[in-house]
Amino acid sequence: MRKLLFLLVGVLVAFAANAQTYVKVPGAHNKWDQFNGGIQPDANGIAKHENLKIGTGEFKILIWDGSSNAWYSTGNAIAQNEWIKINGDNNNMTIAGATDNQEFNVEWNTNTNEIRVTPVGGQPVEKTYKLKGTFTNNWNLVDLPYEHTFDGTQGEQKYGLDCNGEFYSGGTTFNGTAVSYKIEGNNGDDKIAANYKGKVRFEVKDGTLYVTAVNDQPVEKTYKLKGTFTNNWSLVDLPYEHTFDGTQGEQKYGLDCNGEFYSGGTTFNGTAVSYKIEGNNGDDKIAANYKGKVRFEVKDGTLYVTAVGGDEPQPIVEKAFYMNFGQDFPFYRKDTNTKAFIQFVYFGSDQDYYSGLKEMTNTTNGKEFVYRYEYNDDEIKNLKDVKFCFETKEVQDGNNVKKFYSALDGGDWDKSRLADYVYFADFVDGTGAIARQSYITYKQARGVRAGGIKELYVTGDRIDAKDANIQNSETKGLNWNPATPMVLTHDDGVFFFEVTHKGQDGDIYPQFKISYLNPTEWHDLNYGANDKPTEKRLWATFNMALIGIDAESQWVNKEGNNSDISYVNGVNGYTRFTVRRSLPYNYYNQYDWRLEPGFGNIDKLENNHGWIVIDTHEECQTLTLISFDPMPSVNISGNDVETLEIGYENGVLVHDGNADHFKACGKNGHIYFSTVNKASAKVTVKAASESMVTDANFTVVYDIMQNGEVVSRINGVPTNLDVDYIALGDQIPVAVRAKYTDNTTKLSFHSHTSAGTIETDVKLAAPTLGSNAHKYYWGGVEGNKHNINAALMLDYTKPESNLVSYADYSVVANGEEVEAAICDENLQWVKEDDQMFYLGQNINEYNWTRPNDGDSYSDKNNWAKIISEHKTMPIYVEGVHQVEDIANVPASEFHVTGYAVYPFLVNSNAQVNAQKAGARRAAARIEDYSKFNVVNIAVPTEGSMPITISAGAVTGIEDIVAEADGEAEFYTLQGVRVEGELVPGVYIRRQGNTASKVYIR
């Protein structure tokens, strides 16, 4: 076989070395002519024929080996710019997409029998694939890729492919199994099988058509609540709780699901409401005067609105015995339906264990095992002892064995208040199971949880620990004394502390307990600080609120199996920590937490050091021992300010939202901005590295918050954050919070919130003012007095700055601040009643027009921009004086302050961009300006400009003298009498003793 292969290779080499190739096209009278004679292949076996005018004609390859001809062709149209396999075939082929007389280069690979044609000059023709089909509206063309859903009712559907005007099909039928074929010719009808149901995708890749079924994943539904009680119909995530105090009156709400709004037309007044999310049937409401906390949540497409009263479905009863069986109940219980009982033992009676049992009621949903019995006064007369019991898993003589807890045997109980405080299950060597009376009522204990756990308390042995909120703190009282525990403070429901276990001391390992109740606090509240508490009752109170592992499979007695997360050794139980695991907790597991070398991957704690996180959020409720510090920190450095062109249309929008107004806009109209400034800052997040998180088999998501609201959510660990559209001169808190998810248990915990402030210190320069010309002007007669106005002309020099600023001014006349107007495009002074006053200055270049409501705003309406650009500030002040004699007007003192107003585009929840490293990202294009507003920072001139107009006659009318009533006379504003027909303009009209100003149109 090996010899035969060598011989075959030798033959091919000889053929390639001696063969010559020809390209032949049909010539006159259908004869075949060959181009350029024979071409011998190069060292790579490629024979290249150049500049062949094949165009739209037919051609094929001729091989002459010295003795005979061999023909090669596909018999079809071949694509340009691709190597295409062809075989011995005497049929003709054409070039897809070619034009008449177009020239091509033809390459023939004699080693692989492949041909490639490329156009001569210019770019190759881009292939455009389109789909034609009976299902696409009568064989119309549609662009690829394309998806179409068939419902199985149309019967068989045909389709084909169009490539630059050439039609292709493969003669295939799609019935749900993927179809693909090279686009090389028209081999028959392509079809979608009759009765096929589902979505089909058509796409072309590398000259091949692929037809595949699309398995659509359902769109993940995100439910958010909108309500008048949630800050003007803002969206909030579900589940959501809100407390109503009954003072707001009726409140409305609705549900948003992926942008669709739903309501059920229901009113909640304390009775639970639920409805399928299927439409908008009217307003949902919270009844007026309703008081209390309401919970909104969605389950299986139904909205549930319920009153929140902790997590107990049963009401709290004042005259009742409460017993917390704690860990013993789930450990010994027969099943979840096991009953609990109470037994009263009276003085002078011999009552056996199984007589007089009264069934108790479960008060909770399984997070704790607290049972209640409502008593009457007769039942507790002459009472000697109270016993509690429940059925165990054991069976003797066909009956379930009951486990009894005696309050009398426990001692340390206050008989005068025997039903006030919760009893707690305990076990004492030599005494057996007893019921200890705590220092807290059940109502008080539930109130602590319902109001949110504010502190946790830790006590134990052989462990150094410190609260993360206390810098350089010393070890707190971890000495198995519930009266002096280490106190943990929280950050929005998350508790965090560092631990270092000190190793084994004989058979003692680092162990501790965690409770949300401080027993001394409740002793002092219910008994007073002067009453000495007993250690046993302190423990009963502490144990009422233990943070213990939840899942039964993780704490049942499986002694000897070292892979278990927890372990029970006889009566004294403990739970082994597993490093890098998030576990659920409950409020009854009184087993100790243990850090035991050799178990739970404790060796993964570097230097025996770790971090414990307890997340009390309802969606988490987890406890985690982690091998790295999960708490991020933020450092905010620097700021950047730049200009931004937004156009007047958006300038009007952000102004209408919440913009600061200019001082001089009362007379001249509001100012809008086409160009604004944008301030930003860079936030560096220091956090556990991605490798640490990944190695621990966790994923992490970071929430970036401003003003208490999430403004950005980032998967993975961000290194740098760019915060855009902040208010300059403000301190804006930026907070970062991580949420870690255990990939094994699928449970999560949050980090603390790390916050910083953005302190912007950009210097904003002031403008300067210069004095120019100033005059009095007559303002008409009112009664028997003349109104005297003033015209002030100042030079305005805008500050040197890379930022955009606009001019503004304020005027004090004779000691009082007054409103003042500017001039319009008619070289006139303007006032609100549209009377005009000539200034006598060449200000035609201003071309200012007062903006009118409803008109589009442009540069010609922006008086502040005009002043900034033209460096002249012409101000008209009305009502400076009222005088009887216009020839004797008193002097006036004016003080004008100029301002450079810097507008900043601000988003109260500033835009946050995350980046791994490198330069600042450009701010994303703003799609919705409704969340933005403009903050104008006005920087005044250094002092005001003093201006004095001396006493004397008023300019332009000093020659007007009052006469008797007679024919009207007209004068220019300069006092020149006008004879004949009046041209449009402003004149002084005198008739008799009355003079007034008129505007002739």
XYZ file of C-alpha atoms in Angstrom, residues 126-133 135-137 139-148 160-165 200-204 209-210:
34
model
C -20.589 42.998 -2.170
C -22.950 40.098 -1.915
C -26.398 40.875 -0.593
C -28.568 37.938 0.389
C -32.328 38.261 0.543
C -35.033 35.699 1.180
C -37.996 35.107 -1.111
C -40.917 33.016 -0.010
C -44.739 33.007 3.531
C -43.120 36.447 3.128
C -46.012 38.068 1.306
C -42.336 36.130 -2.836
C -41.254 39.581 -1.695
C -37.599 39.970 -0.744
C -36.569 40.355 2.906
C -33.080 40.894 4.342
C -31.169 38.150 6.102
C -30.873 37.031 8.795
C -34.643 36.627 9.011
C -36.980 34.860 11.410
C -40.526 33.768 10.680
C -35.518 30.570 -2.087
C -32.486 32.836 -1.857
C -31.617 35.890 -3.942
C -27.949 36.944 -4.215
C -27.393 40.086 -6.278
C -30.244 39.132 -8.604
C -37.472 29.414 11.822
C -34.288 31.405 11.282
C -32.730 31.920 7.842
C -29.136 33.188 7.648
C -26.090 32.999 5.365
C -27.590 29.064 3.775
C -28.567 27.801 7.247
